[in-house]
Short mmCIF file of C-alpha atoms and ligand atoms in Angstrom, two decimals:
data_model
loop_
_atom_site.label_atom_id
_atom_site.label_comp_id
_atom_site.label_asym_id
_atom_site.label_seq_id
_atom_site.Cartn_x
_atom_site.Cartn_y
_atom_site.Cartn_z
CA UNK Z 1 -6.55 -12.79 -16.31
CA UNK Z 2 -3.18 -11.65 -15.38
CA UNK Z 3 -3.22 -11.09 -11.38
CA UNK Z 4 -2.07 -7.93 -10.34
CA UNK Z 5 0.33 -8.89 -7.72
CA UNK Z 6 1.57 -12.40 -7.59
CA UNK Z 7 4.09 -13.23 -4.90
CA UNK Z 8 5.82 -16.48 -5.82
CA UNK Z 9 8.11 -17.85 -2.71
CA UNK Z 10 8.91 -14.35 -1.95
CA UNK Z 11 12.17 -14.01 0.40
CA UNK Z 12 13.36 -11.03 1.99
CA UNK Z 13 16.37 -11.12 4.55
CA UNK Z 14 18.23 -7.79 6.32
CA UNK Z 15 21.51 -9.78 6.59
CA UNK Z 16 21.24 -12.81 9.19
CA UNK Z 17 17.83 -11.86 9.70
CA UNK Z 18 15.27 -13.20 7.62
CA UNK Z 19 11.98 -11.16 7.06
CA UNK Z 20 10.24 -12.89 4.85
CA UNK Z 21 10.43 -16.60 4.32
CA UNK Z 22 8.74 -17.76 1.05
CA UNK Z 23 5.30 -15.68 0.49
CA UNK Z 24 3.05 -16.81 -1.94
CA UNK Z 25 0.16 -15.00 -2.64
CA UNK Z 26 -2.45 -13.41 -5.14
CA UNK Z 27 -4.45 -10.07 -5.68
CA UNK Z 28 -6.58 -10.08 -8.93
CA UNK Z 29 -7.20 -6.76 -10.42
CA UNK Z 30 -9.98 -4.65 -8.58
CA UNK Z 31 -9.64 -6.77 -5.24
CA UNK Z 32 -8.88 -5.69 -1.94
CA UNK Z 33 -5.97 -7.40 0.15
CA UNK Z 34 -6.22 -6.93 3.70
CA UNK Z 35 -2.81 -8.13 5.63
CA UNK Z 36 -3.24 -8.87 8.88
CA UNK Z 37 -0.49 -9.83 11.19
CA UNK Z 38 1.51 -9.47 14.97
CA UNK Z 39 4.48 -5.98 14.62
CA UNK Z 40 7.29 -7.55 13.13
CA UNK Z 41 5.65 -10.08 10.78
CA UNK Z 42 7.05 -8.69 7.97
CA UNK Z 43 4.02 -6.89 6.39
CA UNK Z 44 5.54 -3.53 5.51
CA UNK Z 45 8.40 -4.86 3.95
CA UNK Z 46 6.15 -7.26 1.94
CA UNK Z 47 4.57 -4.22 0.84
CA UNK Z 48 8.18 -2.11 0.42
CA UNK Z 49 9.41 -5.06 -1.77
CA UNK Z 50 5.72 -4.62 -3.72
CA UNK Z 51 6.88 -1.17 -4.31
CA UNK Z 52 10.60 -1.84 -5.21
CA UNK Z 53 11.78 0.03 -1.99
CA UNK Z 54 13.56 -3.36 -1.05
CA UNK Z 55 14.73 -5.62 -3.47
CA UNK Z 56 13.33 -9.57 -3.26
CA UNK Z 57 16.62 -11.87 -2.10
CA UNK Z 58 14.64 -15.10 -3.69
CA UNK Z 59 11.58 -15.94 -5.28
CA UNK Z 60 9.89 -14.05 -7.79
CA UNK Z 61 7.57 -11.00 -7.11
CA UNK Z 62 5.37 -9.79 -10.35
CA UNK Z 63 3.21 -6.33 -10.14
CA UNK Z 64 0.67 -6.65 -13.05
CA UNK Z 65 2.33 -9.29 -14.95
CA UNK Z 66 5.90 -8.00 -14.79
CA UNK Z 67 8.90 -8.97 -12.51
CA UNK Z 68 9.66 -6.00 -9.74
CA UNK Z 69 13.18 -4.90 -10.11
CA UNK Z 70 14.44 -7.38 -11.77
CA UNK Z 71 14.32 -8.49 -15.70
CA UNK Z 72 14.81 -12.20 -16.34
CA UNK Z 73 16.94 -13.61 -19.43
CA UNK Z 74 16.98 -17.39 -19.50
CA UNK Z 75 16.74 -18.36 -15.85
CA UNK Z 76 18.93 -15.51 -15.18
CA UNK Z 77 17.88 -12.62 -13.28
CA UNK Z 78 19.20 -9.16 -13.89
CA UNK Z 79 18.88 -5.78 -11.78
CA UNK Z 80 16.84 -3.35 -13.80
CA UNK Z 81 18.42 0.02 -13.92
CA UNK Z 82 17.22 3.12 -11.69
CA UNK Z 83 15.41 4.29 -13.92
CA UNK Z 84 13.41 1.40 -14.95
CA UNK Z 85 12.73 1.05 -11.37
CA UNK Z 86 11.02 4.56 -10.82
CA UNK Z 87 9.21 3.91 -14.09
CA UNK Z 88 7.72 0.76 -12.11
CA UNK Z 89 7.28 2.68 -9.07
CA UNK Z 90 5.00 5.51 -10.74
CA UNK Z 91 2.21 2.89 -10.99
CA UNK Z 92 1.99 2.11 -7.50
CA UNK Z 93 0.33 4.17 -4.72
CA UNK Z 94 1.59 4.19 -1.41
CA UNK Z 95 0.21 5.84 1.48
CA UNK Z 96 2.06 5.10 4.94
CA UNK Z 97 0.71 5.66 8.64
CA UNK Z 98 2.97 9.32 8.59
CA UNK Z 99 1.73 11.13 6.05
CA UNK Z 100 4.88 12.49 5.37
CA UNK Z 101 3.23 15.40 3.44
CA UNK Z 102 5.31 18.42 2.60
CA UNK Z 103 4.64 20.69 5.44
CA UNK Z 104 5.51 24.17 3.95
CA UNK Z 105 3.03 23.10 0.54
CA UNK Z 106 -0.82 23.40 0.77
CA UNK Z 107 -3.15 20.14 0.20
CA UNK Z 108 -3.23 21.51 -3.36
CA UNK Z 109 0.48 21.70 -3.86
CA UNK Z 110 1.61 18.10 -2.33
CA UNK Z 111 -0.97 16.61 -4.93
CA UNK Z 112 -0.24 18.70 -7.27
CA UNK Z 113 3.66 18.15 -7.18
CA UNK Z 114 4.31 14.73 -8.61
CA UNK Z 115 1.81 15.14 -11.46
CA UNK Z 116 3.95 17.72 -12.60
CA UNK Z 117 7.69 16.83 -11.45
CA UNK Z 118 7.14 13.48 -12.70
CA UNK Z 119 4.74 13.09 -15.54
CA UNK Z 120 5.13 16.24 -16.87
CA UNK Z 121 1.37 17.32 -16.39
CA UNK Z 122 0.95 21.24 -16.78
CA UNK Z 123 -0.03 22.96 -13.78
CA UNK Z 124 -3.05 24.19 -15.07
CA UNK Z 125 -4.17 20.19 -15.65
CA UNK Z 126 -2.41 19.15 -12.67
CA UNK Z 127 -4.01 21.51 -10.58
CA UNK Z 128 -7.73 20.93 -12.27
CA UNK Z 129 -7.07 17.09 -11.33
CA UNK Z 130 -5.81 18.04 -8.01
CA UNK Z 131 -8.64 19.94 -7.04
CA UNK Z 132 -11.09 17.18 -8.55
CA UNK Z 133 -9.34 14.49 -6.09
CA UNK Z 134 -9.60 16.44 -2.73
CA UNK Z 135 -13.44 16.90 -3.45
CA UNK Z 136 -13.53 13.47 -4.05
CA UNK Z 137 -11.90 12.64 -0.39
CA UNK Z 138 -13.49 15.16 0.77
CA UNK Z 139 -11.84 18.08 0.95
CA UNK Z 140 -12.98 20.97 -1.27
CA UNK Z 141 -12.94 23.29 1.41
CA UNK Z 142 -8.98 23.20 2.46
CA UNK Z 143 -7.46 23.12 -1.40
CA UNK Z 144 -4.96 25.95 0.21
CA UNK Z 145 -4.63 24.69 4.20
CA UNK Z 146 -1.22 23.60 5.04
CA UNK Z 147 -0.72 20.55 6.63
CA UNK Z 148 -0.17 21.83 10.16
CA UNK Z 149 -3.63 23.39 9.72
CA UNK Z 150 -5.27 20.03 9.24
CA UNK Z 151 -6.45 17.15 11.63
CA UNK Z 152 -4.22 13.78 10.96
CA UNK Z 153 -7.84 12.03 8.79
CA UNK Z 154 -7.60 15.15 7.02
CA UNK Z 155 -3.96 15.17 6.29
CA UNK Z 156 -4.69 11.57 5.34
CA UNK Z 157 -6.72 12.05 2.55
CA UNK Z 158 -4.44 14.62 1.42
CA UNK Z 159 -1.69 11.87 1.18
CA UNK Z 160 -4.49 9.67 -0.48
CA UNK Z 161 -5.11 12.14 -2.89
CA UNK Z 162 -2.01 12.54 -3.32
CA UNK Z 163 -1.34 9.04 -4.49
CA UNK Z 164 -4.42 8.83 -6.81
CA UNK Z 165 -2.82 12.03 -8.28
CA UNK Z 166 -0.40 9.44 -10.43
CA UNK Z 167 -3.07 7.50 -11.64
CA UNK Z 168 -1.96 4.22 -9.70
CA UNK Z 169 -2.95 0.54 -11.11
CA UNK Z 170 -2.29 -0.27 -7.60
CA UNK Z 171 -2.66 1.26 -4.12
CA UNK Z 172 -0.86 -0.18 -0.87
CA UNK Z 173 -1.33 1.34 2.50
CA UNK Z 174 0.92 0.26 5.52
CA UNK Z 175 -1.55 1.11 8.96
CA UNK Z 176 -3.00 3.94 7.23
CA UNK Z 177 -5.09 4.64 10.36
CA UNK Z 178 -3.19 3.62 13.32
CA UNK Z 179 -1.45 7.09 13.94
CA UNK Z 180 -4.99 8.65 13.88
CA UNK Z 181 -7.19 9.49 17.17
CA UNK Z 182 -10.10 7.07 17.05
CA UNK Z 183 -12.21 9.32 16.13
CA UNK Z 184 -10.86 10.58 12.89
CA UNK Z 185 -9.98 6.36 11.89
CA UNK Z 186 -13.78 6.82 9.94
CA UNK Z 187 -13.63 9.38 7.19
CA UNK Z 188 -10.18 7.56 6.13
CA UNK Z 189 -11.69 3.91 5.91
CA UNK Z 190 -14.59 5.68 4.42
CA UNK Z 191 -12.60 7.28 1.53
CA UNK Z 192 -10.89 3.85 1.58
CA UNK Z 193 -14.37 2.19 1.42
CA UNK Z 194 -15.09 4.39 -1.75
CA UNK Z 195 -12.07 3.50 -3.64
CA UNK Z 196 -12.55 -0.08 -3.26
CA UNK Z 197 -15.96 0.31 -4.56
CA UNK Z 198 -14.66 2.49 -7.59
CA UNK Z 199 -12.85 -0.62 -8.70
CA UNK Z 200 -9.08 0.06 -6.97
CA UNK Z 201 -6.65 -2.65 -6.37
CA UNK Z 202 -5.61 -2.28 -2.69
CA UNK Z 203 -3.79 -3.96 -0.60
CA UNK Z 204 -3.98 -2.83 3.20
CA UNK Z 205 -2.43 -3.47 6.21
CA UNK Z 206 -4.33 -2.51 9.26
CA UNK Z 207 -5.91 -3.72 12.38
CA UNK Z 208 -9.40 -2.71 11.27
CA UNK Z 209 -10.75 -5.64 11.24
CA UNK Z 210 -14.67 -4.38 10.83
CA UNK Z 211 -12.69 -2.80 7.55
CA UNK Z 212 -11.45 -5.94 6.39
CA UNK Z 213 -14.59 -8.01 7.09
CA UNK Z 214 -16.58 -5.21 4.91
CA UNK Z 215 -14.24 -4.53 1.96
CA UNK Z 216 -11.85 -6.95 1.67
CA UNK Z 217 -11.76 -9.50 -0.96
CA UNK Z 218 -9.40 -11.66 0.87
CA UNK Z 219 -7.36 -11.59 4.16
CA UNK Z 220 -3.94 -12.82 4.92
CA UNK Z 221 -3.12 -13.48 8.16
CA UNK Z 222 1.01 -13.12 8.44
CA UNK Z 223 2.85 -14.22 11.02
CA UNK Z 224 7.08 -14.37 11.53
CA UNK Z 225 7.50 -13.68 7.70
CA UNK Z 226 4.76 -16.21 6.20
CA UNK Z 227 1.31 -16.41 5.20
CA UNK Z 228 0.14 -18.56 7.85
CA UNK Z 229 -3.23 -18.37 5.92
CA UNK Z 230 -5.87 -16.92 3.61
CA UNK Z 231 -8.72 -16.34 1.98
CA UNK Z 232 -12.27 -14.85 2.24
CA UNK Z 233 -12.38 -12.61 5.33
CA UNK Z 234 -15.32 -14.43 7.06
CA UNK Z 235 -13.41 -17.52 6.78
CA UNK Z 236 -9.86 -15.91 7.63
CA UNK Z 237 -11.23 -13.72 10.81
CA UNK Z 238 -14.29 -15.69 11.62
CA UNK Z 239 -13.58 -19.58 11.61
CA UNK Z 240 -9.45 -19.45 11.27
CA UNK Z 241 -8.49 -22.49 10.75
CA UNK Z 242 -4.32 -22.04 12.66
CA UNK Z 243 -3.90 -21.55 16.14
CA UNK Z 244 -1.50 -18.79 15.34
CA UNK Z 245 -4.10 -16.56 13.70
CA UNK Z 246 -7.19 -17.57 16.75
CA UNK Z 247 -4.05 -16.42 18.92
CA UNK Z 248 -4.00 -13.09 17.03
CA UNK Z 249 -7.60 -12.46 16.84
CA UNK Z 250 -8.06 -12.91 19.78
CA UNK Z 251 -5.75 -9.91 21.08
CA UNK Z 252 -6.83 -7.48 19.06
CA UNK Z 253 -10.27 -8.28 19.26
P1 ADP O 1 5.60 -5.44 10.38
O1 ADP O 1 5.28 -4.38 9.38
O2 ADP O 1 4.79 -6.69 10.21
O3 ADP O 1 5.52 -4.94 11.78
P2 ADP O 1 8.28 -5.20 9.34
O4 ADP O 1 8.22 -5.62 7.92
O5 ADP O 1 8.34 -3.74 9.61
O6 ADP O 1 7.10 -5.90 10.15
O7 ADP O 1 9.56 -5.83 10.02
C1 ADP O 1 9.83 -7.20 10.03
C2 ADP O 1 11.21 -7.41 10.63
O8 ADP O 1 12.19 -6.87 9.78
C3 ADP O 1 11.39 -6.76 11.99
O9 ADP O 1 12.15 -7.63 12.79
C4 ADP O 1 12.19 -5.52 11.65
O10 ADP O 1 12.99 -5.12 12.73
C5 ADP O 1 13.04 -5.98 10.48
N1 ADP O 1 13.41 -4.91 9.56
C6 ADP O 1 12.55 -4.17 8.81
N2 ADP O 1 13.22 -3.29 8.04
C7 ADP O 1 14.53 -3.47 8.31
C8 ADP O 1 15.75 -2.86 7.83
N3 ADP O 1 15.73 -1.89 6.91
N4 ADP O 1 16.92 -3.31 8.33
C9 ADP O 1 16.94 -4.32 9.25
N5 ADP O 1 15.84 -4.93 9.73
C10 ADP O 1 14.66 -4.52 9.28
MG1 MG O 2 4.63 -2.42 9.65
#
């Protein structure tokens, strides 16, 4: 079967500064990535260049079987246009550790809004869909709260809904919990928890690693823009095999 992400020697470099340094790795469909790695690894512009939001300087990056931002002719690789690009975009998810939600819309309206702007949805659908989501994270009772009315889990799963609102193929979170007080970290990983379970392909960043021992398919452990290793969370987080990742662990632990 045709992975849904496959990273292939994946390079990323901000002028002089190289990012990411040749990342290979593999997320089937319906599997769980957790990425795991020291601030300034490179994981969230792993996940940006996932989600086309910085272009790949070398290697090859696929989402579902076709090349991110780029169509190959020969050996050749060519920029796809804007356009194709937001067409590519549509199918991915993306939920951030802001929630950058529109603060003068209700939960309703920011999930409402790209259903509509974007695919063209009616409002009467979009809105039927929108309210269907926020149940299912939870929400029923704030459809028409404003963001500033929420708690940050809250405003979370509004941004989760969001996202689900487009009908992803893939969902990537960058430290969807780390902005939250500890107490409201649950009912996010929970609705995380549930999506996994319904079959989503995620990949997550995060330091939860009682999260990524429990859902995950597979963990990567990332350090100074490579996969230093990975594979099955027990193995990844409970017998690592580098000194880099024991080194990790053992900080955050
Ligand atoms: P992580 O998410 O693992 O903390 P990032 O992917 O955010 O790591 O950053 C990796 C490195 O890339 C850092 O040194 C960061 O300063 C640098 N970086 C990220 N984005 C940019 C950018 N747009 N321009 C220049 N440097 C960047
Ligand atoms: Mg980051």
């Amino acid at each position: 079967m045709t992975p849904m992400i496959k990273a292939d020697q994946v390079c990323k470099n901000f002028g002089s500064l190289q990012v990411l340094k040749g990342i290979d790795l593999e997320v089937g469909s319906g599997e769980v990535l957790c990425l795991v790695g020291p601030s300034g690894s490179g994981k969230s512009t792993f996940l940006r260049c996932i989600n086309h939001l910085e272009k790949v300087n070398a290697g090859r990056l696929y989402v579902d079987g076709e090349l991110v931002g780029y169509r190959q002719k020969g050996d050749k690789l060519y920029e796809i246009s804007p356009k194709q690009a937001a067409r590519q975009r549509r199918d991915i998810g993306m939920v951030f550790q802001h929630f950058n939600l529109f603060p003068h819309r209700t939960a309703l309206e920011n999930v409402i809004e790209a259903p509509i702007l974007v695919k063209g949805e009616s409002r009467a659908e979009a809105t039927k869909r929108g309210r269907t989501l926020l149940e299912k994270v939870g929400l029923s009772a704030k459809v028409d709260a404003y963001p500033a009315q929420l708690s940050g889990g809250q405003q979370q799963r509004v941004a989760i809904a969001r996202a689900l609102a487009m009908e992803p193929k893939l969902m990537l979170f960058d430290e969807p919990t780390s902005a939250l007080d500890p107490e409201l970290v649950g009912e996010v990983l929970s609705v995380m928890r549930d999506l996994a379970e319904a079959g989503m392909t995620m990949v997550v960043v995060t330091h939860e690693m009682g999260f990524a021992r429990e859902v995950a398919d597979a963990v990567a452990f990332m350090d100074n823009g490579v996969v230093v290793e990975a594979g099955q969370p027990d193995q990844v987080l409970g017998a690592p095999t580098h000194q880099r990742t024991r080194d990790f662990l053992s900080k955050i632990l």
